[in-house]
CSV table of C-alpha atoms in Angstrom, one decimal:
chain,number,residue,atom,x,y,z
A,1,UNK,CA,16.2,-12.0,22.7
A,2,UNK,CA,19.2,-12.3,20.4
A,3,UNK,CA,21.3,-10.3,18.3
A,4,UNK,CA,22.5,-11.7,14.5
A,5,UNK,CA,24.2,-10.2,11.7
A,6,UNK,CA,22.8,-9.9,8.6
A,7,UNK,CA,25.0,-12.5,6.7
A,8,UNK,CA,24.4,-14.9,9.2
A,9,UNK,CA,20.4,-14.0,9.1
A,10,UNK,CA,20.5,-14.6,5.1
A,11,UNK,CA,22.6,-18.4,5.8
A,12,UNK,CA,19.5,-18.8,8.0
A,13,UNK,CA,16.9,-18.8,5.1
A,14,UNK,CA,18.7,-20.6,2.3
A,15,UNK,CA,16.9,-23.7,1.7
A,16,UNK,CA,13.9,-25.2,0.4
A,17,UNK,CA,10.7,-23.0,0.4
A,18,UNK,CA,9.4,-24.8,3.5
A,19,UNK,CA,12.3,-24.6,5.3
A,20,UNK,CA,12.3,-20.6,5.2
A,21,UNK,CA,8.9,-20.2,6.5
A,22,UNK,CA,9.7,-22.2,9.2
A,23,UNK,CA,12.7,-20.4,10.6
A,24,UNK,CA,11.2,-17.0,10.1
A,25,UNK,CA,8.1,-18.5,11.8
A,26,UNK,CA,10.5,-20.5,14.1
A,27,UNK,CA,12.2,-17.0,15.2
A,28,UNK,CA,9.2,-14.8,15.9
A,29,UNK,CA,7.8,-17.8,18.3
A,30,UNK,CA,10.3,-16.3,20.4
A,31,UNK,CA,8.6,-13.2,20.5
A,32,UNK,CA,10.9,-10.7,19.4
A,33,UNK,CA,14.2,-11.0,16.4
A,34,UNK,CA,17.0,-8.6,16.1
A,35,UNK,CA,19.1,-7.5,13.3
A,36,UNK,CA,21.7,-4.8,13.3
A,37,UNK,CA,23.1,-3.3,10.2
A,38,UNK,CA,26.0,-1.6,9.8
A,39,UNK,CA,29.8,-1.8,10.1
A,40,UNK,CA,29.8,-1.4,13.7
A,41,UNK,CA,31.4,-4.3,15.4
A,42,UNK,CA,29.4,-6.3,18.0
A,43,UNK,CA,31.1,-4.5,21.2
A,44,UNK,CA,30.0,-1.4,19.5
A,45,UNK,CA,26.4,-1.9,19.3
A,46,UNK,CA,25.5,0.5,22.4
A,47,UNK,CA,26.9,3.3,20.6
A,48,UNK,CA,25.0,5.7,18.5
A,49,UNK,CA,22.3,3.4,16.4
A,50,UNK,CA,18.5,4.0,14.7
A,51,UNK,CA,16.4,1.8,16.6
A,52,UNK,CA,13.6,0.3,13.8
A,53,UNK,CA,10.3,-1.7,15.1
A,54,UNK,CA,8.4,-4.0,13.3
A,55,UNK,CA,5.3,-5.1,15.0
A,56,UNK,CA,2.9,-7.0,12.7
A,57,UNK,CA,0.4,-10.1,13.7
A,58,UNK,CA,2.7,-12.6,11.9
A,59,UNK,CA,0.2,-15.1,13.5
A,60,UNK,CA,3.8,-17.8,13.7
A,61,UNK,CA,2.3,-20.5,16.4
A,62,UNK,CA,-1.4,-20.3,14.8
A,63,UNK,CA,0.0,-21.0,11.8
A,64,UNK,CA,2.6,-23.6,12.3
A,65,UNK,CA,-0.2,-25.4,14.1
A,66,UNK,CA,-2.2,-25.1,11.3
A,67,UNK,CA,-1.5,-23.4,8.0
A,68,UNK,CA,-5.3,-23.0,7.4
A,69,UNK,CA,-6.1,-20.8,10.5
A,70,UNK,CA,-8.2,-18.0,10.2
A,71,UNK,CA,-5.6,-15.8,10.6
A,72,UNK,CA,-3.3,-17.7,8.0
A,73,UNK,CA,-3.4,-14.7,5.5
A,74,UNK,CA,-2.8,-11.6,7.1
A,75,UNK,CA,-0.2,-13.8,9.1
A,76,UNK,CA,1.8,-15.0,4.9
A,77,UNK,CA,0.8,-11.4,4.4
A,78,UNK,CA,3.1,-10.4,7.1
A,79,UNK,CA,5.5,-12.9,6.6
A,80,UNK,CA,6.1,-11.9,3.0
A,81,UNK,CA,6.3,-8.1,4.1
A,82,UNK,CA,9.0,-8.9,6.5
A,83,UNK,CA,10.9,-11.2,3.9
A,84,UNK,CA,11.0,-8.2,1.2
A,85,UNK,CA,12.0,-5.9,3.7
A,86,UNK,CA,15.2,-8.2,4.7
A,87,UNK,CA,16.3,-8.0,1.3
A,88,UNK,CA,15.7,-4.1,1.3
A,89,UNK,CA,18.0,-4.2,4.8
A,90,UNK,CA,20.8,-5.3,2.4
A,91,UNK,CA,21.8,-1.8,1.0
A,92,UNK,CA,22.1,-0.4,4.8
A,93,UNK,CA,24.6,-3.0,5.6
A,94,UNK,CA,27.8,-0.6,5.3
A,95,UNK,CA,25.8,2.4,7.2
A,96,UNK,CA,28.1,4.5,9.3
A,97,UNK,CA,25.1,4.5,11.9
A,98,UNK,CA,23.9,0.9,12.7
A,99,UNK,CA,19.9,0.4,12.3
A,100,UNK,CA,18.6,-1.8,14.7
A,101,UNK,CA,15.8,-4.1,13.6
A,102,UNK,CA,13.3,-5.5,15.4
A,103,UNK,CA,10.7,-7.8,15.1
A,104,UNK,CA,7.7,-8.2,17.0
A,105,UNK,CA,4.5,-11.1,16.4
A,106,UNK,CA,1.7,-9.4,17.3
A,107,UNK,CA,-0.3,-12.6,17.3
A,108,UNK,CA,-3.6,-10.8,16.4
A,109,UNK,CA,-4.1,-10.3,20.0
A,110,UNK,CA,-5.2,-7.1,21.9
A,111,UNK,CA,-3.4,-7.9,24.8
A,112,UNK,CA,0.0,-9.0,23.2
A,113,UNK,CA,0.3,-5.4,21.4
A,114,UNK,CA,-0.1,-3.6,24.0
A,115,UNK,CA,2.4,-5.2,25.9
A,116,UNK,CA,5.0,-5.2,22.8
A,117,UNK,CA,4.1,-1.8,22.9
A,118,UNK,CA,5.1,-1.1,26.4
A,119,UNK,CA,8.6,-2.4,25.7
A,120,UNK,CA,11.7,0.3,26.0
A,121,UNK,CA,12.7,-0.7,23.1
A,122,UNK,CA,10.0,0.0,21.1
A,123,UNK,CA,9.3,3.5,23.1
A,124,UNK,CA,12.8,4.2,22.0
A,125,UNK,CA,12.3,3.4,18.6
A,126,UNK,CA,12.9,6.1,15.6
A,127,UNK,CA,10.8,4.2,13.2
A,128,UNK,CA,7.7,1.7,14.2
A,129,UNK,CA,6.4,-0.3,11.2
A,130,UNK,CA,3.0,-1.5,12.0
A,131,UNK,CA,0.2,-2.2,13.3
A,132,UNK,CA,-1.3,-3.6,10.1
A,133,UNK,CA,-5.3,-4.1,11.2
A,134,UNK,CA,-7.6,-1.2,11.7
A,135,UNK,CA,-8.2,-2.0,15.4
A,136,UNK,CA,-3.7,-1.9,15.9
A,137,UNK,CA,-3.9,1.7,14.6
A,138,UNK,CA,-6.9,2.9,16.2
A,139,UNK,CA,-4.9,1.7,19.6
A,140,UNK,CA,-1.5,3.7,18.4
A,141,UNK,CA,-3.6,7.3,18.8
A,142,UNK,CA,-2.7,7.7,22.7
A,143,UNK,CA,1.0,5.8,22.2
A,144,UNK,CA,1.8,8.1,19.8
A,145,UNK,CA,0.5,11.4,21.5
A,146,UNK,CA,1.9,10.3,24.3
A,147,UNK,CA,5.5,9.2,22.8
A,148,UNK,CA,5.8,11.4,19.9
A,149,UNK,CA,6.5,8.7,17.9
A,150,UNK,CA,5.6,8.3,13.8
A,151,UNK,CA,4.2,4.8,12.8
A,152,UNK,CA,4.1,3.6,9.4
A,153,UNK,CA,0.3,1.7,8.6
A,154,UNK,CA,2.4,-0.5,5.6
A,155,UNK,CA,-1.1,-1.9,3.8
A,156,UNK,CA,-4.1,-0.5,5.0
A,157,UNK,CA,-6.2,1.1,3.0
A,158,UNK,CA,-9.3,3.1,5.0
A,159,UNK,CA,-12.5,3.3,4.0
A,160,UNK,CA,-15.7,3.4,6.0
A,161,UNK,CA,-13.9,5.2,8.5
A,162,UNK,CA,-11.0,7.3,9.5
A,163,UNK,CA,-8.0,7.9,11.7
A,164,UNK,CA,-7.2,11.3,13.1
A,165,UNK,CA,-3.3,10.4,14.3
A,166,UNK,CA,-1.2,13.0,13.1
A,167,UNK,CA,1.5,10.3,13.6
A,168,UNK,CA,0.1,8.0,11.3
A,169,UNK,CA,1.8,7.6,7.8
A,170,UNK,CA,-0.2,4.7,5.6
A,171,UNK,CA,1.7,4.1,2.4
A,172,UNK,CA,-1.5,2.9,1.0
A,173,UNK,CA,-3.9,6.2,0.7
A,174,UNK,CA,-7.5,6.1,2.0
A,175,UNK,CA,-10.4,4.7,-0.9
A,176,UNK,CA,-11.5,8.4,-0.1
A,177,UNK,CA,-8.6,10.0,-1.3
A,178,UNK,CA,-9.5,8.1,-5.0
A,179,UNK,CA,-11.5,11.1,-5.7
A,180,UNK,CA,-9.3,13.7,-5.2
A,181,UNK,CA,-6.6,11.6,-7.5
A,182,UNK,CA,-9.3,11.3,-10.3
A,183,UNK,CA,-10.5,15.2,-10.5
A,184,UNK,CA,-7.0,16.4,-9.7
A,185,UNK,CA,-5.8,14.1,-12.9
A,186,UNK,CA,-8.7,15.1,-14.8
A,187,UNK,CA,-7.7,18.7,-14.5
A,188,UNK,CA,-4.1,18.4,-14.9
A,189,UNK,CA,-4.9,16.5,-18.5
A,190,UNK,CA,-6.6,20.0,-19.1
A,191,UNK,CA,-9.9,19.4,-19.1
A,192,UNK,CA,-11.0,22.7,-17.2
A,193,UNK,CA,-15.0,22.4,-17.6
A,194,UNK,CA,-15.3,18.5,-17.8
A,195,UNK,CA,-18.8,16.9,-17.1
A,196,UNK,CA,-17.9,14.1,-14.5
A,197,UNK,CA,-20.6,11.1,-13.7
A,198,UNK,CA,-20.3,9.2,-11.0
A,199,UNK,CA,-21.9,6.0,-11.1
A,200,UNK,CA,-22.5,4.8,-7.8
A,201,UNK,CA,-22.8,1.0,-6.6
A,202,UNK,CA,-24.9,-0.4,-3.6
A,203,UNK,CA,-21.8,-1.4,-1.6
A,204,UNK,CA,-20.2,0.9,1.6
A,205,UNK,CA,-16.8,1.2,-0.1
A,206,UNK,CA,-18.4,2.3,-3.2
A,207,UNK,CA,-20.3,5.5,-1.8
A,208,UNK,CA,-17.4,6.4,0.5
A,209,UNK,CA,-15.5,7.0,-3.4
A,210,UNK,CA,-18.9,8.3,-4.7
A,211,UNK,CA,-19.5,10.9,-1.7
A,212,UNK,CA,-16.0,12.1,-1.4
A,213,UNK,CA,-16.4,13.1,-5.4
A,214,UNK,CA,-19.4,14.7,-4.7
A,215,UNK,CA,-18.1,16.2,-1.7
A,216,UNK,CA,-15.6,18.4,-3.9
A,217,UNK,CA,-17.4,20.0,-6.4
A,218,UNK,CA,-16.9,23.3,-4.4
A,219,UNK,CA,-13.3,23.1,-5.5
A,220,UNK,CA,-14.0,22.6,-9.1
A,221,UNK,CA,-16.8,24.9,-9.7
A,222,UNK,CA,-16.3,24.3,-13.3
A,223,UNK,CA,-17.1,21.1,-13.4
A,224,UNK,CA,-20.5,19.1,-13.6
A,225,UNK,CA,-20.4,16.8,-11.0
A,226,UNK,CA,-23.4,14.2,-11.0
A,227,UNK,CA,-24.1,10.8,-9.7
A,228,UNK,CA,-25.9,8.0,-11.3
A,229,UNK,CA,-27.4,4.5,-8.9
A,230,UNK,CA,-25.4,1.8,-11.1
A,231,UNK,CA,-28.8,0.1,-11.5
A,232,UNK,CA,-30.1,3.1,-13.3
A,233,UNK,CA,-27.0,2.9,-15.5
A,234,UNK,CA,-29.2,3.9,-18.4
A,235,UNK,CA,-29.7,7.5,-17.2
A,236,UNK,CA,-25.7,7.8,-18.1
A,237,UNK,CA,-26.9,8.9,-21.5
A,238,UNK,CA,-29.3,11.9,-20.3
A,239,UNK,CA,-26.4,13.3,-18.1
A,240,UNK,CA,-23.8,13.0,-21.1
A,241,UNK,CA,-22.6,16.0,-22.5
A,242,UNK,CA,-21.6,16.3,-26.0
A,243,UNK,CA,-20.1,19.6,-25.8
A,244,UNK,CA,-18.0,18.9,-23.0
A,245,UNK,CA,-14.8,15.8,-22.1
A,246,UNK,CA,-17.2,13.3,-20.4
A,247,UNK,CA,-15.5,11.7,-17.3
A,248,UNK,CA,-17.1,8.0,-16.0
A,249,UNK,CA,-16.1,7.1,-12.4
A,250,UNK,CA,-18.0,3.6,-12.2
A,251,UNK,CA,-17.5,3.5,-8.0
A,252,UNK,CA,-19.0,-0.2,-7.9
A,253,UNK,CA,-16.8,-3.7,-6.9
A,254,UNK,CA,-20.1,-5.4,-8.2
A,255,UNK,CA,-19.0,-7.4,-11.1
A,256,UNK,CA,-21.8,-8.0,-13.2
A,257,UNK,CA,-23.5,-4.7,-12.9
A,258,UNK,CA,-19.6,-3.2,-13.8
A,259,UNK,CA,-19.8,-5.7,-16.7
A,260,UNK,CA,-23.2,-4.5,-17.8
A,261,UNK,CA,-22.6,-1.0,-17.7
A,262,UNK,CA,-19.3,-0.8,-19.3
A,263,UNK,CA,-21.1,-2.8,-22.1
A,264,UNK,CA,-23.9,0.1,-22.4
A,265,UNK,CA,-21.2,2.8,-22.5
A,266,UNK,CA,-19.3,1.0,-25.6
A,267,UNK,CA,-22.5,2.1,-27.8
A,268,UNK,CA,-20.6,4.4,-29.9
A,269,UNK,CA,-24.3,5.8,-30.6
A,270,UNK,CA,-24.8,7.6,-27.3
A,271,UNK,CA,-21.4,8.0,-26.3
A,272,UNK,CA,-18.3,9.2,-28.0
A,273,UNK,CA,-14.8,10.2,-26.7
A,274,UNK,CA,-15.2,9.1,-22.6
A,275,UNK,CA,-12.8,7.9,-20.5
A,276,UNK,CA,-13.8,5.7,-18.0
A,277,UNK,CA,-12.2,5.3,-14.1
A,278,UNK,CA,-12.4,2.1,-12.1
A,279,UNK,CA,-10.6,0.8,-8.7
A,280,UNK,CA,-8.0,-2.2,-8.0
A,281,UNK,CA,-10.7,-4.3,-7.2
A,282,UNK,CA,-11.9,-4.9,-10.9
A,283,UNK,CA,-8.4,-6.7,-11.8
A,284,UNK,CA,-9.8,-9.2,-9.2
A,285,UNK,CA,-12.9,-10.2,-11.1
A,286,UNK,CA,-13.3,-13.7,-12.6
A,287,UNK,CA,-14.4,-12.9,-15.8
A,288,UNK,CA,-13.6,-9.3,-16.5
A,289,UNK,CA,-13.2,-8.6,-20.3
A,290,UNK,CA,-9.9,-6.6,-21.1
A,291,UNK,CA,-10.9,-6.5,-24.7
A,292,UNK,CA,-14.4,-4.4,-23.8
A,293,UNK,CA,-11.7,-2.6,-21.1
A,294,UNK,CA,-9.6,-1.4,-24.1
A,295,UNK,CA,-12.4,-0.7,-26.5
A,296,UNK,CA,-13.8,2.4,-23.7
A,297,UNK,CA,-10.5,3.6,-22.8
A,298,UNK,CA,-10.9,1.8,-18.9
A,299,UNK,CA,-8.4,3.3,-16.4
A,300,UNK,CA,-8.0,1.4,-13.3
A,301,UNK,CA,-6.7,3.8,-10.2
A,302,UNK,CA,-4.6,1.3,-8.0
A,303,UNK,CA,-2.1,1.6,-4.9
A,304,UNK,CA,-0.1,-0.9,-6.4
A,305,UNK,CA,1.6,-1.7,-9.7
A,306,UNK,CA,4.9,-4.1,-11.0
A,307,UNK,CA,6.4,-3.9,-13.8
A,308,UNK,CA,7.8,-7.2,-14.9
A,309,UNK,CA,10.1,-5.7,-17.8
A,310,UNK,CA,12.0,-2.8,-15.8
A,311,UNK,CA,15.1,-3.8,-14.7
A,312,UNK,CA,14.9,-3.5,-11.7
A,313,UNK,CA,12.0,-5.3,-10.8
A,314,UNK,CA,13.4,-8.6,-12.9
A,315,UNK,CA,16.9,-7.8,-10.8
A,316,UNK,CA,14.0,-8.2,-7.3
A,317,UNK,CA,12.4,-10.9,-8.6
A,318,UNK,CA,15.5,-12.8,-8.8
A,319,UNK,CA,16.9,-11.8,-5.8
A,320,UNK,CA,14.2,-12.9,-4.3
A,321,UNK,CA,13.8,-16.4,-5.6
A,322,UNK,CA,17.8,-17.0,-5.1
A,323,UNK,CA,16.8,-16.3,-0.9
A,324,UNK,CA,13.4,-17.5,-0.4
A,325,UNK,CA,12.9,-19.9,-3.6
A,326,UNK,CA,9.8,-18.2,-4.1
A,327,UNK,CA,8.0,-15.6,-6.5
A,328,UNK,CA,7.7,-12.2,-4.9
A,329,UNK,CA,4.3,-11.4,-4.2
A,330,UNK,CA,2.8,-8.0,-3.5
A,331,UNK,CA,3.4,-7.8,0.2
A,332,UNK,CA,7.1,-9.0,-0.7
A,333,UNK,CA,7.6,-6.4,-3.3
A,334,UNK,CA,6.3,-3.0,-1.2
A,335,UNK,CA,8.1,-4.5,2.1
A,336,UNK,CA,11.0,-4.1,0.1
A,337,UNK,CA,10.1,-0.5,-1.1
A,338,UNK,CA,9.1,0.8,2.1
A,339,UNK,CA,12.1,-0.7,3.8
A,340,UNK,CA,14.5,1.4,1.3
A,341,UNK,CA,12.2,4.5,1.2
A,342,UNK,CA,11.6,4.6,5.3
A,343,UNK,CA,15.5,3.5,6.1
A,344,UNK,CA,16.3,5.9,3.7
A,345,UNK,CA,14.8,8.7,5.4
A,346,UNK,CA,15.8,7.7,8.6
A,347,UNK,CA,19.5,8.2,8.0
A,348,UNK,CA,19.3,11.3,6.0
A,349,UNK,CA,17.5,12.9,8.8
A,350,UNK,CA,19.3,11.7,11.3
A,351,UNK,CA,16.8,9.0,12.7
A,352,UNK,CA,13.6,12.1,12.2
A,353,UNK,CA,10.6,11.2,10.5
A,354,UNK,CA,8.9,15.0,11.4
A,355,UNK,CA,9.9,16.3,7.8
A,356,UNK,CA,7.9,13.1,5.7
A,357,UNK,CA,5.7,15.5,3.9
A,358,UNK,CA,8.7,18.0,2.6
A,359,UNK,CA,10.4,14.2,1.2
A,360,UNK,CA,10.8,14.6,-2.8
A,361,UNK,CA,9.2,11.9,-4.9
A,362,UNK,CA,11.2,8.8,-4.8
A,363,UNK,CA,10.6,5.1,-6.8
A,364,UNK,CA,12.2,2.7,-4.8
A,365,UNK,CA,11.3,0.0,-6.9
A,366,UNK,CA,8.3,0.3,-8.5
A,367,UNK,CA,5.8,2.4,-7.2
A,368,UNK,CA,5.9,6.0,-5.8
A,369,UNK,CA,6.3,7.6,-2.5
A,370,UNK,CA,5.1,11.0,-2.1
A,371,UNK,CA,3.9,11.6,1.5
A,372,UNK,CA,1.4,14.4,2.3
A,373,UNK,CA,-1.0,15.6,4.8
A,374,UNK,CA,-4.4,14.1,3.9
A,375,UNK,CA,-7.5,16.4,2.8
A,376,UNK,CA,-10.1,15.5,5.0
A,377,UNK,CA,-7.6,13.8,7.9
A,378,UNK,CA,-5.1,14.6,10.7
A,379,UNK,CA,-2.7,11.9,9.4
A,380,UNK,CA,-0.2,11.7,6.6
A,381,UNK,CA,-0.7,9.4,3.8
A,382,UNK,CA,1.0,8.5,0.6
A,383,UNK,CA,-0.8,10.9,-2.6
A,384,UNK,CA,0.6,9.0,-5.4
A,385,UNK,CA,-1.6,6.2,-6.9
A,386,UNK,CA,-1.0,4.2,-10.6
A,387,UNK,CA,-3.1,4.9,-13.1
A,388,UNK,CA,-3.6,1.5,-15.4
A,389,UNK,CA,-4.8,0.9,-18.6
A,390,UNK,CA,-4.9,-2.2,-20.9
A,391,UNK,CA,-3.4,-2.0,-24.5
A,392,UNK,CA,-3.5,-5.3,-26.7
A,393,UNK,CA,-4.7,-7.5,-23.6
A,394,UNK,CA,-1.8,-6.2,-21.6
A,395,UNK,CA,-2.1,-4.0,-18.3
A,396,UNK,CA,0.3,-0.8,-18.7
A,397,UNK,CA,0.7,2.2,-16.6
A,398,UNK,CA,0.5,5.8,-17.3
């Protein structure tokens, strides 16, 4: 165990690209890293402080032995995380209350989490970021009963099954919650008695989105709410509704039968005036055609969006190349968001998390932060999600 400032942290990483993933894998060997913040002086650090943990499987010694382990990419995942988030510990520097930060590798390992999570200073921490993996929050049910403490699940997004932790926040919202975005957004565009048809693929993620839709047409008894087997795309055009807006959730990550459909629904014969819903996963497809995305009025719902020409994001992006002569990537970019949005709530409630859900929107960066209870769930999850579109082959946001 060690403490550092931050200036001395940041003379650390300067170097070549190689060089800084080696010392920040180089530090988290040891098992643990500190950092304080603030304009406390070292002899002072036993005073009054907010005590943050970061527990993440980092993965350091797999992957310095070999940078194509198996768990190389949640470990960069992690890494990246942890790198935005040092640059988000920036503004906190001049705090009147220090914020302690630290770090601990999870390794992936069952048995290593559970004893980081037995340490006193993690059972005295105000804020615990982490675990990342399904299985790490599953085990934080009892710690957190037990302790009373709030956990933040940075990345994870839910789907075939769900957490009842009333401790949990996850900045990313469950696949489920997809469906109450969509008809919520559909009603707040005014579209009171809108026919909605959901076209359902074959895979588990895409009927967890399909069923939740279905699930709530009890709360919009003015809708028509049907669904549609993705193979049987053709039957779109008996359940379309000239006399009424015509809302297409397509709840498949199956490429060519999202390709095939989308092409059927562009017949300007059968269907006029649609607007068409897809998830994140279709701006990961090889050959998807932005051009037949335009020409039906796509909207992609996604956790995640960055908007090269604000600002503010050009003002990350070269902050972040000047420390880790690097591009930001995602994990980078919402490490640094959360980092500002979470230590930000931390001091203004006095090291409390218990009043999350009665925060005020807030844009750290990028994306939004608006934390509330979830529908069908015990824990608390971010309800804010971008709503994409593309317009002369480039993606926008709402």
């Amino acid at each position: 165990m060690f403490t550092i400032l931050v200036v001395s942290h940041q003379q650390l990483l300067n170097g070549n690209n190689m060089l800084r993933k080696i010392v920040i894998i180089l530090f988290l060997l040891n098992g643990t890293h500190q950092l304080v913040l603030g304009q406390n002086k070292l002899s002072d650090l036993f005073e009054q402080k907010y005590q943050v943990s970061l527990i993440m499987p980092f993965c350091s010694r797999q992957i310095l032995d070999d940078p194509k382990a198996k768990n190389a990419a949640i470990g960069n995942a992690c890494r990246q995380y942890y790198e935005g988030f040092s640059i988000a510990m920036d503004s906190f520097k001049q705090a009147d209350i220090p914020i302690e930060v630290r770090v601990y590798d999870t390794k992936r390992d069952s048995n290593a989490f559970m004893k980081i999570l037995a340490k006193k200073e993690v059972l005295n921490s105000d804020l615990i970021i982490g675990p990342v993996l399904k299985e790490g929050n599953d085990r934080m049910v009892d710690f957190c009963n037990k302790n009373n403490k709030y956990h933040v699940s940075p990345f994870l997004t839910l789907t075939k099954s769900k957490i009842d932790n009333p401790f949990l926040i996850s900045a990313y919202p469950d696949l489920s919650y997809y469906g109450d975005f969509i008809l919520e957004n559909i009603k707040n565009k005014g579209d009171d008695n809108a026919n909605v048809m959901v076209v359902v693929g074959k895979e588990s993620n895409d009927k967890v989105l399909a069923n939740r839709i279905l699930a709530l047409k009890s709360k919009y008894p003015n809708y028509t709410i049907k669904s549609v087997d993705i193979s049987k795309y053709t039957e779109l055009k008996d359940q379309y509704k000239l006399t009424k807006p015509n809302h297409i959730v397509i709840a498949s990550e199956n490429e060519f039968l999202v390709g095939t459909t989308l092409k059927y629904l562009n017949d300007s014969n059968q269907f006029i005036n649609i607007q068409v819903y897809g998830t994140r996963k279709w701006l990961e497809f090889n050959t998807l055609s932005i051009g037949l995305c335009e020409q039906v009025k796509v909207k992609i719902i996604s956790p995640y969006y960055f908007d090269y020409k604000n600002p503010n994001c050009t003002f990350f992006v070269e902050k972040y190349r000047e420390r880790y002569y690097a591009d930001p990537q995602e994990y980078a970019v919402i490490g640094y968001e959360q980092g500002v949005y979470f230590l930000s709530i931390l001091m203004k409630e006095h090291g409390s998390l218990s009043t999350i859900t009665k925060q005020d929107l807030n844009r750290p960066l990028t994306n939004d932060y608006l934390f509330k209870n979830k529908p069908d769930g015990k824990s608390i999850q971010n309800s804010k999600l971008n709503i994409l579109y593309f317009e002369n082959g480039e993606l926008k946001r709402e």
